Amino acid sequence: MKKIVVLAGDGIGPEIMTSALQIVKACLPSNPYFAFESYAFGGQAIEQYGTPLPKKTLQACQQADAILLGAIGDPKWENAAYTPEKGLLDLRRALDLYANIRPIKVTDAFLPFSPLKEQIVKGTDLVLVRELTSGIYFGEKKLSATEASDLNYYHREEIRRILRKAFQIARTRQRRVVSVDKANVLATSKLWRKVANEVAQEFPDCQLTHQYVDSAAMKILQQPTAFDVIVTENLFGDILSDEASVLPGSLGVLASASHSLSGVSLYEPIHGSAPDIAGKDIANPISMILSVGMMLTSFGMKSIADQMEQACYQVMEDGVVTCDLGGNTTTTEFTDAVIKKLGGY
Ligand code: NAD
Ligand code: IPM
Ligand code: MN
């Protein structure tokens, strides 16, 4: 029995989590393979316990076989002494989740919904590998009434391990890694590029190229099919992945997995709590469904992950589409349609 810690979180987090759990349970109807246990996290935990990352939640995560996270955050907690976002960063750091894997795949079901031309996006299948536990997010911060600074710090070992991860993933794919940096300006990027070249020596069967982040931001939209694996630092990865969500047509369809070297992994959508649509039962749950799929795949249950993913695309092709993609299906209706497609109900 695998123990899965569920952190539904804030805003649309609980809505998409409910959907994804219903779907995965429909796929494993009489199989007590997973024990799902919910814990407070984010703003919801601030309300209940006065902290976004209660000790009990962290302990449960440390002892879990996997963690599923919906989303956290809301403007109402942005001035809290300890914000939901800081709670998320602390959780990532505590579990050493340095490797954030964000697949961006435009399957044919998305083609009618992408704002970009079909000939540009068709066939897009790239993986963005984002360093998640260092860089400007975690360097020293200073803030006074007149001055502020954020230190962008990287140790070569932090660069080395994320580059290795990217090459390992590339070996299961087309063996092409693009390392994205700003080495024409930033010292951290100069070190990044040097270490990337060193790590590339360990993977002579793979190709490494370097690209500046500004030009990569353009190329991702202009010629997304040119990419196989993109590896980049924390902040660039955050920005480029939201940008890349324009390719399939919505932030609400992109999933992620965050891994440490040997501990528990966490699975979460790349988007946030979407306060603008929370509580309306209109969020797209595909991001969470595919995140659960990434968890299943890591447990050797890829065929079930594939079934869930294909069922989502099939219902989209039937015209069952949430409003972020221009449809008018509710989260509940979408969930029911996927379960029906999977043979449940
Ligand atoms: P957001 O990602 O929550 O939303 C951006 C836009 O995308 C909104 O218009 C939203 O409605 C839409 N959107 C996002 N997910 C969707 C879905 N599944 N279905 C349909 N539409 C969807 O970004 P934001 O509004 O800048 O941030 C809101 C809050 O979320 C902030 O507090 C932020 O810090 C937090 N946040 C949390 C995470 C996380 O939990 N990992 C990630 C990003 C942002
Ligand atoms: C993400 C989010 C987080 C990040 C925030 C909420 C701290 O945007 O997971 O992409 O910037 O890493
Ligand atoms: Mn983000």
mmCIF file of C-alpha atoms and ligand atoms in Angstrom:
data_model
loop_
_atom_site.group_PDB
_atom_site.id
_atom_site.type_symbol
_atom_site.label_atom_id
_atom_site.label_comp_id
_atom_site.label_asym_id
_atom_site.label_seq_id
_atom_site.Cartn_x
_atom_site.Cartn_y
_atom_site.Cartn_z
ATOM 1 C CA MET A 1 0.000 0.000 0.000
ATOM 2 C CA LYS A 2 1.423 3.356 -1.061
ATOM 3 C CA LYS A 3 0.778 6.327 1.194
ATOM 4 C CA ILE A 4 -0.093 9.419 -0.848
ATOM 5 C CA VAL A 5 -0.195 12.743 0.959
ATOM 6 C CA VAL A 6 -2.796 15.049 -0.573
ATOM 7 C CA LEU A 7 -2.302 18.818 -0.212
ATOM 8 C CA ALA A 8 -5.342 20.289 -1.950
ATOM 9 C CA GLY A 9 -4.438 23.840 -0.891
ATOM 10 C CA ASP A 10 -6.264 27.013 -1.900
ATOM 11 C CA GLY A 11 -8.473 28.452 -4.638
ATOM 12 C CA ILE A 12 -9.097 25.934 -7.394
ATOM 13 C CA GLY A 13 -6.669 23.484 -5.712
ATOM 14 C CA PRO A 14 -9.413 21.498 -3.927
ATOM 15 C CA GLU A 15 -11.658 21.538 -7.040
ATOM 16 C CA ILE A 16 -9.079 20.031 -9.383
ATOM 17 C CA MET A 17 -7.809 17.655 -6.698
ATOM 18 C CA THR A 18 -11.317 16.241 -6.150
ATOM 19 C CA SER A 19 -11.647 15.726 -9.896
ATOM 20 C CA ALA A 20 -8.288 13.979 -10.330
ATOM 21 C CA LEU A 21 -8.799 11.732 -7.295
ATOM 22 C CA GLN A 22 -12.257 10.686 -8.500
ATOM 23 C CA ILE A 23 -10.772 9.780 -11.860
ATOM 24 C CA VAL A 24 -7.824 7.812 -10.498
ATOM 25 C CA LYS A 25 -10.132 5.977 -8.083
ATOM 26 C CA ALA A 26 -12.393 5.071 -11.005
ATOM 27 C CA CYS A 27 -9.359 3.527 -12.711
ATOM 28 C CA LEU A 28 -8.461 1.476 -9.650
ATOM 29 C CA PRO A 29 -11.971 0.649 -8.413
ATOM 30 C CA SER A 30 -11.406 -2.312 -6.146
ATOM 31 C CA ASN A 31 -7.691 -1.965 -5.717
ATOM 32 C CA PRO A 32 -6.603 -0.638 -2.313
ATOM 33 C CA TYR A 33 -3.203 0.191 -3.806
ATOM 34 C CA PHE A 34 -3.106 3.766 -2.587
ATOM 35 C CA ALA A 35 -4.058 5.332 0.746
ATOM 36 C CA PHE A 36 -4.790 9.021 0.156
ATOM 37 C CA GLU A 37 -4.369 11.203 3.258
ATOM 38 C CA SER A 38 -5.197 14.914 3.232
ATOM 39 C CA TYR A 39 -3.196 17.525 5.141
ATOM 40 C CA ALA A 40 -3.492 21.287 5.568
ATOM 41 C CA PHE A 41 -1.125 23.394 3.443
ATOM 42 C CA GLY A 42 -0.902 26.960 2.169
ATOM 43 C CA GLY A 43 -3.439 29.632 3.032
ATOM 44 C CA GLN A 44 -5.862 27.002 4.224
ATOM 45 C CA ALA A 45 -3.257 25.950 6.829
ATOM 46 C CA ILE A 46 -2.641 29.578 7.857
ATOM 47 C CA GLU A 47 -6.348 29.862 8.686
ATOM 48 C CA GLN A 48 -6.382 26.593 10.615
ATOM 49 C CA TYR A 49 -2.951 26.521 12.253
ATOM 50 C CA GLY A 50 -1.391 29.956 11.726
ATOM 51 C CA THR A 51 1.328 28.591 9.417
ATOM 52 C CA PRO A 52 1.281 27.491 5.746
ATOM 53 C CA LEU A 53 3.457 24.456 6.436
ATOM 54 C CA PRO A 54 2.424 22.862 9.750
ATOM 55 C CA LYS A 55 4.906 20.400 11.296
ATOM 56 C CA LYS A 56 2.401 17.579 10.961
ATOM 57 C CA THR A 57 2.077 18.254 7.216
ATOM 58 C CA LEU A 58 5.836 18.312 6.690
ATOM 59 C CA GLN A 59 6.283 15.083 8.666
ATOM 60 C CA ALA A 60 3.546 13.365 6.668
ATOM 61 C CA CYS A 61 5.228 14.490 3.435
ATOM 62 C CA GLN A 62 8.600 13.173 4.614
ATOM 63 C CA GLN A 63 7.053 9.782 5.355
ATOM 64 C CA ALA A 64 4.890 9.560 2.219
ATOM 65 C CA ASP A 65 5.459 7.517 -0.929
ATOM 66 C CA ALA A 66 4.307 10.506 -3.009
ATOM 67 C CA ILE A 67 2.759 13.931 -2.563
ATOM 68 C CA LEU A 68 -0.031 15.429 -4.642
ATOM 69 C CA LEU A 69 -0.392 19.202 -4.461
ATOM 70 C CA GLY A 70 -3.262 21.243 -5.932
ATOM 71 C CA ALA A 71 -2.228 24.899 -5.663
ATOM 72 C CA ILE A 72 -1.706 27.520 -2.974
ATOM 73 C CA GLY A 73 -1.990 31.274 -2.554
ATOM 74 C CA ASP A 74 -4.436 34.145 -2.606
ATOM 75 C CA PRO A 75 -4.030 37.931 -2.398
ATOM 76 C CA LYS A 76 -5.602 37.842 1.070
ATOM 77 C CA TRP A 77 -2.464 36.195 2.493
ATOM 78 C CA GLU A 78 0.107 38.178 0.523
ATOM 79 C CA ASN A 79 1.066 40.291 3.541
ATOM 80 C CA ALA A 80 1.122 37.402 5.998
ATOM 81 C CA ALA A 81 4.333 37.074 8.030
ATOM 82 C CA TYR A 82 4.706 33.588 6.552
ATOM 83 C CA THR A 83 3.006 33.381 3.140
ATOM 84 C CA PRO A 84 1.618 30.295 1.368
ATOM 85 C CA GLU A 85 4.250 30.762 -1.350
ATOM 86 C CA LYS A 86 7.036 30.726 1.256
ATOM 87 C CA GLY A 87 5.459 27.557 2.659
ATOM 88 C CA LEU A 88 5.722 25.968 -0.793
ATOM 89 C CA LEU A 89 9.361 27.025 -1.183
ATOM 90 C CA ASP A 90 10.140 25.672 2.293
ATOM 91 C CA LEU A 91 8.487 22.356 1.435
ATOM 92 C CA ARG A 92 10.478 22.062 -1.808
ATOM 93 C CA ARG A 93 13.691 22.836 0.060
ATOM 94 C CA ALA A 94 12.931 20.558 3.020
ATOM 95 C CA LEU A 95 12.401 17.635 0.643
ATOM 96 C CA ASP A 96 15.310 18.701 -1.600
ATOM 97 C CA LEU A 97 13.028 18.633 -4.656
ATOM 98 C CA TYR A 98 15.683 20.092 -6.948
ATOM 99 C CA ALA A 99 14.384 18.741 -10.259
ATOM 100 C CA ASN A 100 11.060 20.064 -11.520
ATOM 101 C CA ILE A 101 9.970 18.300 -14.692
ATOM 102 C CA ARG A 102 7.363 20.155 -16.776
ATOM 103 C CA PRO A 103 6.308 18.298 -19.938
ATOM 104 C CA ILE A 104 4.757 20.448 -22.664
ATOM 105 C CA LYS A 105 3.037 18.308 -25.247
ATOM 106 C CA VAL A 106 0.550 19.566 -27.811
ATOM 107 C CA THR A 107 -1.450 16.511 -28.768
ATOM 108 C CA ASP A 108 -3.906 16.850 -31.633
ATOM 109 C CA ALA A 109 -6.798 17.317 -29.197
ATOM 110 C CA PHE A 110 -5.343 20.723 -28.288
ATOM 111 C CA LEU A 111 -4.869 21.969 -31.845
ATOM 112 C CA PRO A 112 -8.279 23.657 -32.122
ATOM 113 C CA PHE A 113 -7.632 25.512 -28.846
ATOM 114 C CA SER A 114 -4.127 26.825 -29.316
ATOM 115 C CA PRO A 115 -4.012 30.522 -30.176
ATOM 116 C CA LEU A 116 -1.010 29.715 -32.391
ATOM 117 C CA LYS A 117 -1.138 28.356 -35.928
ATOM 118 C CA GLU A 118 -1.495 24.584 -36.259
ATOM 119 C CA GLN A 119 1.620 24.329 -38.437
ATOM 120 C CA ILE A 120 3.661 25.855 -35.606
ATOM 121 C CA VAL A 121 2.385 23.903 -32.600
ATOM 122 C CA LYS A 122 1.477 20.516 -34.105
ATOM 123 C CA GLY A 123 3.820 17.844 -32.791
ATOM 124 C CA THR A 124 5.233 19.937 -29.944
ATOM 125 C CA ASP A 125 6.684 17.586 -27.359
ATOM 126 C CA LEU A 126 9.259 19.131 -25.085
ATOM 127 C CA VAL A 127 10.264 18.754 -21.459
ATOM 128 C CA LEU A 128 11.289 21.733 -19.431
ATOM 129 C CA VAL A 129 13.645 20.773 -16.605
ATOM 130 C CA ARG A 130 13.600 23.529 -14.015
ATOM 131 C CA GLU A 131 16.071 23.795 -11.136
ATOM 132 C CA LEU A 132 13.775 24.184 -8.136
ATOM 133 C CA THR A 133 15.689 24.599 -4.879
ATOM 134 C CA SER A 134 18.255 27.313 -5.500
ATOM 135 C CA GLY A 135 18.912 30.463 -7.514
ATOM 136 C CA ILE A 136 17.300 33.829 -6.925
ATOM 137 C CA TYR A 137 14.372 32.224 -5.084
ATOM 138 C CA PHE A 138 16.579 31.154 -2.205
ATOM 139 C CA GLY A 139 19.501 33.631 -2.165
ATOM 140 C CA GLU A 140 19.732 36.294 0.527
ATOM 141 C CA LYS A 141 16.935 38.869 0.372
ATOM 142 C CA LYS A 142 17.079 42.453 1.603
ATOM 143 C CA LEU A 143 14.199 44.854 1.705
ATOM 144 C CA SER A 144 14.065 48.338 3.204
ATOM 145 C CA ALA A 145 11.895 51.332 2.390
ATOM 146 C CA THR A 146 14.416 52.516 -0.172
ATOM 147 C CA GLU A 147 16.405 49.490 -1.335
ATOM 148 C CA ALA A 148 15.848 45.847 -2.136
ATOM 149 C CA SER A 149 17.911 42.993 -3.450
ATOM 150 C CA ASP A 150 17.652 39.268 -4.179
ATOM 151 C CA LEU A 151 20.837 37.277 -4.482
ATOM 152 C CA ASN A 152 21.003 34.823 -7.375
ATOM 153 C CA TYR A 153 23.352 32.164 -6.013
ATOM 154 C CA TYR A 154 24.283 28.807 -7.546
ATOM 155 C CA HIS A 155 26.815 26.270 -6.372
ATOM 156 C CA ARG A 156 28.380 24.162 -9.141
ATOM 157 C CA GLU A 157 27.015 20.970 -7.553
ATOM 158 C CA GLU A 158 23.481 22.345 -7.809
ATOM 159 C CA ILE A 159 24.050 23.040 -11.488
ATOM 160 C CA ARG A 160 25.672 19.679 -12.063
ATOM 161 C CA ARG A 161 22.808 17.634 -10.617
ATOM 162 C CA ILE A 162 20.073 19.398 -12.580
ATOM 163 C CA LEU A 163 22.114 19.123 -15.803
ATOM 164 C CA ARG A 164 22.595 15.406 -15.146
ATOM 165 C CA LYS A 165 18.866 15.021 -14.657
ATOM 166 C CA ALA A 166 18.206 16.792 -17.962
ATOM 167 C CA PHE A 167 20.634 14.533 -19.839
ATOM 168 C CA GLN A 168 19.151 11.419 -18.206
ATOM 169 C CA ILE A 169 15.720 12.487 -19.438
ATOM 170 C CA ALA A 170 17.136 13.318 -22.878
ATOM 171 C CA ARG A 171 18.459 9.750 -23.089
ATOM 172 C CA THR A 172 14.879 8.478 -22.937
ATOM 173 C CA ARG A 173 13.912 10.888 -25.732
ATOM 174 C CA GLN A 174 15.680 12.552 -28.670
ATOM 175 C CA ARG A 175 18.955 13.191 -26.813
ATOM 176 C CA ARG A 176 18.934 16.932 -27.444
ATOM 177 C CA VAL A 177 19.405 19.314 -24.511
ATOM 178 C CA VAL A 178 19.143 23.084 -24.760
ATOM 179 C CA SER A 179 20.583 24.808 -21.693
ATOM 180 C CA VAL A 180 18.970 28.217 -21.263
ATOM 181 C CA ASP A 181 20.877 30.974 -19.466
ATOM 182 C CA LYS A 182 21.895 34.628 -19.622
ATOM 183 C CA ALA A 183 25.641 34.036 -19.811
ATOM 184 C CA ASN A 184 26.202 37.299 -21.692
ATOM 185 C CA VAL A 185 25.351 39.149 -18.462
ATOM 186 C CA LEU A 186 25.049 36.982 -15.352
ATOM 187 C CA ALA A 187 27.934 35.421 -13.409
ATOM 188 C CA THR A 188 25.652 32.570 -12.304
ATOM 189 C CA SER A 189 24.953 31.839 -15.967
ATOM 190 C CA LYS A 190 28.653 31.838 -16.831
ATOM 191 C CA LEU A 191 29.205 29.127 -14.209
ATOM 192 C CA TRP A 192 26.031 27.355 -15.375
ATOM 193 C CA ARG A 193 27.326 27.175 -18.952
ATOM 194 C CA LYS A 194 30.749 25.914 -17.855
ATOM 195 C CA VAL A 195 29.261 23.159 -15.703
ATOM 196 C CA ALA A 196 26.764 22.256 -18.439
ATOM 197 C CA ASN A 197 29.673 21.689 -20.832
ATOM 198 C CA GLU A 198 31.425 19.512 -18.249
ATOM 199 C CA VAL A 199 28.332 17.387 -17.637
ATOM 200 C CA ALA A 200 27.845 17.015 -21.387
ATOM 201 C CA GLN A 201 31.148 15.082 -21.474
ATOM 202 C CA GLU A 202 29.452 12.354 -19.411
ATOM 203 C CA PHE A 203 26.732 12.071 -22.067
ATOM 204 C CA PRO A 204 28.590 11.898 -25.398
ATOM 205 C CA ASP A 205 25.519 10.299 -27.021
ATOM 206 C CA CYS A 206 23.528 13.500 -26.384
ATOM 207 C CA GLN A 207 23.755 16.916 -27.986
ATOM 208 C CA LEU A 208 24.060 20.050 -25.851
ATOM 209 C CA THR A 209 23.405 23.552 -27.132
ATOM 210 C CA HIS A 210 23.198 26.818 -25.219
ATOM 211 C CA GLN A 211 20.670 29.554 -25.732
ATOM 212 C CA TYR A 212 20.097 32.913 -24.053
ATOM 213 C CA VAL A 213 16.827 33.116 -22.185
ATOM 214 C CA ASP A 214 15.485 36.095 -24.117
ATOM 215 C CA SER A 215 15.955 34.387 -27.448
ATOM 216 C CA ALA A 216 14.661 31.062 -26.041
ATOM 217 C CA ALA A 217 11.484 32.836 -24.922
ATOM 218 C CA MET A 218 10.902 33.862 -28.513
ATOM 219 C CA LYS A 219 11.887 30.527 -30.068
ATOM 220 C CA ILE A 220 9.539 28.519 -27.802
ATOM 221 C CA LEU A 221 6.588 30.253 -29.444
ATOM 222 C CA GLN A 222 8.067 30.571 -32.918
ATOM 223 C CA GLN A 223 9.341 27.012 -33.362
ATOM 224 C CA PRO A 224 8.383 24.859 -30.351
ATOM 225 C CA THR A 225 8.945 21.601 -32.239
ATOM 226 C CA ALA A 226 12.670 22.418 -32.405
ATOM 227 C CA PHE A 227 13.019 21.576 -28.690
ATOM 228 C CA ASP A 228 13.444 18.237 -26.969
ATOM 229 C CA VAL A 229 14.734 18.957 -23.435
ATOM 230 C CA ILE A 230 15.208 22.461 -22.051
ATOM 231 C CA VAL A 231 17.147 22.824 -18.793
ATOM 232 C CA THR A 232 17.318 26.085 -16.927
ATOM 233 C CA GLU A 233 17.582 27.833 -13.579
ATOM 234 C CA ASN A 234 14.725 28.343 -11.160
ATOM 235 C CA LEU A 235 13.354 31.748 -12.220
ATOM 236 C CA PHE A 236 13.804 31.284 -15.980
ATOM 237 C CA GLY A 237 12.067 27.904 -15.729
ATOM 238 C CA ASP A 238 9.140 29.429 -13.867
ATOM 239 C CA ILE A 239 8.601 32.060 -16.537
ATOM 240 C CA LEU A 240 9.283 29.947 -19.626
ATOM 241 C CA SER A 241 6.892 27.194 -18.524
ATOM 242 C CA ASP A 242 3.947 29.579 -18.072
ATOM 243 C CA GLU A 243 4.830 31.029 -21.462
ATOM 244 C CA ALA A 244 4.897 27.546 -22.981
ATOM 245 C CA SER A 245 1.344 26.911 -21.732
ATOM 246 C CA VAL A 246 0.188 29.130 -24.593
ATOM 247 C CA LEU A 247 1.177 26.298 -26.967
ATOM 248 C CA PRO A 248 -1.591 23.877 -25.866
ATOM 249 C CA GLY A 249 -3.849 26.863 -25.181
ATOM 250 C CA SER A 250 -4.122 26.982 -21.374
ATOM 251 C CA LEU A 251 -2.149 26.954 -18.146
ATOM 252 C CA GLY A 252 -4.793 24.558 -16.916
ATOM 253 C CA VAL A 253 -3.426 21.581 -18.850
ATOM 254 C CA LEU A 254 0.224 21.465 -17.736
ATOM 255 C CA ALA A 255 1.458 19.097 -15.036
ATOM 256 C CA SER A 256 4.751 18.686 -13.218
ATOM 257 C CA ALA A 257 6.800 16.317 -11.097
ATOM 258 C CA SER A 258 9.454 17.412 -8.619
ATOM 259 C CA HIS A 259 12.158 14.951 -7.625
ATOM 260 C CA SER A 260 14.981 14.781 -5.116
ATOM 261 C CA LEU A 261 17.995 12.502 -5.516
ATOM 262 C CA SER A 262 16.473 9.676 -3.502
ATOM 263 C CA GLY A 263 13.481 10.814 -1.452
ATOM 264 C CA VAL A 264 9.786 11.354 -1.999
ATOM 265 C CA SER A 265 8.501 13.115 -5.154
ATOM 266 C CA LEU A 266 5.802 15.763 -5.414
ATOM 267 C CA TYR A 267 3.323 16.137 -8.282
ATOM 268 C CA GLU A 268 1.531 19.416 -8.990
ATOM 269 C CA PRO A 269 0.124 21.520 -11.826
ATOM 270 C CA ILE A 270 2.381 24.339 -12.994
ATOM 271 C CA HIS A 271 -0.329 26.932 -12.428
ATOM 272 C CA GLY A 272 -1.519 28.610 -9.255
ATOM 273 C CA SER A 273 -4.727 28.795 -7.259
ATOM 274 C CA ALA A 274 -6.500 30.936 -9.905
ATOM 275 C CA PRO A 275 -8.437 33.137 -7.434
ATOM 276 C CA ASP A 276 -10.277 34.724 -10.378
ATOM 277 C CA ILE A 277 -12.173 31.503 -11.091
ATOM 278 C CA ALA A 278 -12.051 29.730 -7.700
ATOM 279 C CA GLY A 279 -15.291 28.371 -6.256
ATOM 280 C CA LYS A 280 -17.097 28.442 -9.603
ATOM 281 C CA ASP A 281 -16.557 24.804 -10.655
ATOM 282 C CA ILE A 282 -15.044 25.925 -13.966
ATOM 283 C CA ALA A 283 -11.332 25.151 -13.521
ATOM 284 C CA ASN A 284 -9.679 22.826 -15.990
ATOM 285 C CA PRO A 285 -8.630 19.726 -14.009
ATOM 286 C CA ILE A 286 -6.386 18.296 -16.766
ATOM 287 C CA SER A 287 -3.257 19.768 -15.102
ATOM 288 C CA MET A 288 -4.002 17.804 -11.929
ATOM 289 C CA ILE A 289 -5.114 14.654 -13.765
ATOM 290 C CA LEU A 290 -1.830 14.609 -15.712
ATOM 291 C CA SER A 291 0.112 15.295 -12.490
ATOM 292 C CA VAL A 292 -1.497 12.203 -10.957
ATOM 293 C CA GLY A 293 -0.587 10.433 -14.210
ATOM 294 C CA MET A 294 3.075 11.364 -13.716
ATOM 295 C CA MET A 295 2.871 9.858 -10.235
ATOM 296 C CA LEU A 296 1.344 6.632 -11.585
ATOM 297 C CA THR A 297 4.063 6.421 -14.236
ATOM 298 C CA SER A 298 6.756 6.723 -11.576
ATOM 299 C CA PHE A 299 5.103 3.793 -9.760
ATOM 300 C CA GLY A 300 5.258 1.689 -12.945
ATOM 301 C CA MET A 301 1.588 2.216 -13.784
ATOM 302 C CA LYS A 302 2.086 4.057 -17.069
ATOM 303 C CA SER A 303 -0.727 2.224 -18.830
ATOM 304 C CA ILE A 304 -3.282 3.633 -16.366
ATOM 305 C CA ALA A 305 -1.728 7.102 -16.686
ATOM 306 C CA ASP A 306 -2.039 6.806 -20.466
ATOM 307 C CA GLN A 307 -5.676 5.712 -20.211
ATOM 308 C CA MET A 308 -6.514 8.732 -18.048
ATOM 309 C CA GLU A 309 -4.695 11.088 -20.397
ATOM 310 C CA GLN A 310 -6.311 9.641 -23.531
ATOM 311 C CA ALA A 311 -9.752 9.827 -21.890
ATOM 312 C CA CYS A 312 -9.220 13.571 -21.322
ATOM 313 C CA TYR A 313 -8.345 14.076 -24.995
ATOM 314 C CA GLN A 314 -11.269 11.957 -26.170
ATOM 315 C CA VAL A 315 -13.812 13.950 -24.172
ATOM 316 C CA MET A 316 -12.264 17.160 -25.522
ATOM 317 C CA GLU A 317 -12.736 15.802 -29.024
ATOM 318 C CA ASP A 318 -16.388 15.172 -28.108
ATOM 319 C CA GLY A 319 -16.641 18.916 -27.393
ATOM 320 C CA VAL A 320 -16.462 18.593 -23.598
ATOM 321 C CA VAL A 321 -14.161 21.527 -22.881
ATOM 322 C CA THR A 322 -13.757 23.925 -19.944
ATOM 323 C CA CYS A 323 -13.931 27.699 -20.376
ATOM 324 C CA ASP A 324 -10.171 28.377 -20.322
ATOM 325 C CA LEU A 325 -10.162 26.627 -23.715
ATOM 326 C CA GLY A 326 -13.316 28.377 -24.877
ATOM 327 C CA GLY A 327 -15.892 25.764 -23.868
ATOM 328 C CA ASN A 328 -18.599 25.849 -21.235
ATOM 329 C CA THR A 329 -18.202 22.501 -19.481
ATOM 330 C CA THR A 330 -17.904 22.625 -15.689
ATOM 331 C CA THR A 331 -15.140 20.863 -13.763
ATOM 332 C CA THR A 332 -17.708 18.361 -12.467
ATOM 333 C CA GLU A 333 -19.111 17.672 -15.936
ATOM 334 C CA PHE A 334 -15.626 17.226 -17.368
ATOM 335 C CA THR A 335 -14.749 14.798 -14.558
ATOM 336 C CA ASP A 336 -17.933 12.785 -15.068
ATOM 337 C CA ALA A 337 -17.314 12.616 -18.821
ATOM 338 C CA VAL A 338 -13.750 11.333 -18.292
ATOM 339 C CA ILE A 339 -14.936 8.693 -15.827
ATOM 340 C CA LYS A 340 -17.644 7.607 -18.269
ATOM 341 C CA LYS A 341 -15.068 7.387 -21.057
ATOM 342 C CA LEU A 342 -12.917 5.212 -18.810
ATOM 343 C CA GLY A 343 -15.832 2.827 -18.421
ATOM 344 C CA GLY A 344 -16.894 3.902 -14.933
ATOM 345 C CA TYR A 345 -20.444 4.950 -13.838
HETATM 346 P P1 NAD B 1 -2.529 31.389 -11.719
HETATM 347 O O1 NAD B 1 -1.674 30.352 -12.349
HETATM 348 O O2 NAD B 1 -3.255 30.999 -10.486
HETATM 349 O O3 NAD B 1 -3.594 31.922 -12.777
HETATM 350 C C1 NAD B 1 -3.221 32.576 -13.997
HETATM 351 C C2 NAD B 1 -4.410 32.563 -14.972
HETATM 352 O O4 NAD B 1 -4.582 31.216 -15.445
HETATM 353 C C3 NAD B 1 -5.722 32.960 -14.316
HETATM 354 O O5 NAD B 1 -6.490 33.691 -15.243
HETATM 355 C C4 NAD B 1 -6.389 31.625 -14.023
HETATM 356 O O6 NAD B 1 -7.792 31.679 -14.007
HETATM 357 C C5 NAD B 1 -5.873 30.751 -15.158
HETATM 358 N N1 NAD B 1 -5.793 29.346 -14.734
HETATM 359 C C6 NAD B 1 -4.827 28.779 -13.969
HETATM 360 N N2 NAD B 1 -5.092 27.492 -13.768
HETATM 361 C C7 NAD B 1 -6.234 27.210 -14.412
HETATM 362 C C8 NAD B 1 -7.020 26.030 -14.578
HETATM 363 N N3 NAD B 1 -6.660 24.841 -14.030
HETATM 364 N N4 NAD B 1 -8.150 26.109 -15.295
HETATM 365 C C9 NAD B 1 -8.501 27.261 -15.878
HETATM 366 N N5 NAD B 1 -7.821 28.406 -15.777
HETATM 367 C C10 NAD B 1 -6.687 28.389 -15.039
HETATM 368 O O7 NAD B 1 -1.573 32.626 -11.459
HETATM 369 P P2 NAD B 1 -1.820 33.968 -10.595
HETATM 370 O O8 NAD B 1 -3.229 34.422 -10.766
HETATM 371 O O9 NAD B 1 -0.725 34.849 -10.972
HETATM 372 O O10 NAD B 1 -1.595 33.518 -9.092
HETATM 373 C C11 NAD B 1 -2.653 33.207 -8.187
HETATM 374 C C12 NAD B 1 -2.071 32.690 -6.895
HETATM 375 O O11 NAD B 1 -1.487 31.411 -7.105
HETATM 376 C C13 NAD B 1 -0.954 33.561 -6.299
HETATM 377 O O12 NAD B 1 -1.124 33.590 -4.916
HETATM 378 C C14 NAD B 1 0.313 32.827 -6.691
HETATM 379 O O13 NAD B 1 1.382 33.086 -5.821
HETATM 380 C C15 NAD B 1 -0.158 31.393 -6.582
HETATM 381 N N6 NAD B 1 0.604 30.393 -7.342
HETATM 382 C C16 NAD B 1 0.723 29.172 -6.773
HETATM 383 C C17 NAD B 1 1.339 28.150 -7.475
HETATM 384 C C18 NAD B 1 1.421 26.806 -6.852
HETATM 385 O O14 NAD B 1 0.665 26.486 -5.959
HETATM 386 N N7 NAD B 1 2.324 25.963 -7.278
HETATM 387 C C19 NAD B 1 1.783 28.381 -8.773
HETATM 388 C C20 NAD B 1 1.630 29.651 -9.343
HETATM 389 C C21 NAD B 1 1.015 30.667 -8.619
HETATM 390 C C1 IPM B 2 5.242 27.644 -9.552
HETATM 391 C C2 IPM B 2 4.825 28.878 -8.781
HETATM 392 C C3 IPM B 2 5.729 29.089 -7.579
HETATM 393 C C4 IPM B 2 7.119 29.348 -8.118
HETATM 394 C C5 IPM B 2 5.321 30.202 -6.607
HETATM 395 C C6 IPM B 2 3.913 30.044 -6.129
HETATM 396 C C7 IPM B 2 6.252 30.283 -5.438
HETATM 397 O O1 IPM B 2 4.784 29.990 -9.614
HETATM 398 O O2 IPM B 2 5.235 26.545 -8.961
HETATM 399 O O3 IPM B 2 5.545 27.747 -10.733
HETATM 400 O O4 IPM B 2 7.441 30.474 -8.506
HETATM 401 O O5 IPM B 2 7.910 28.398 -8.138
HETATM 402 MN MN MN B 3 5.038 29.546 -11.693
#
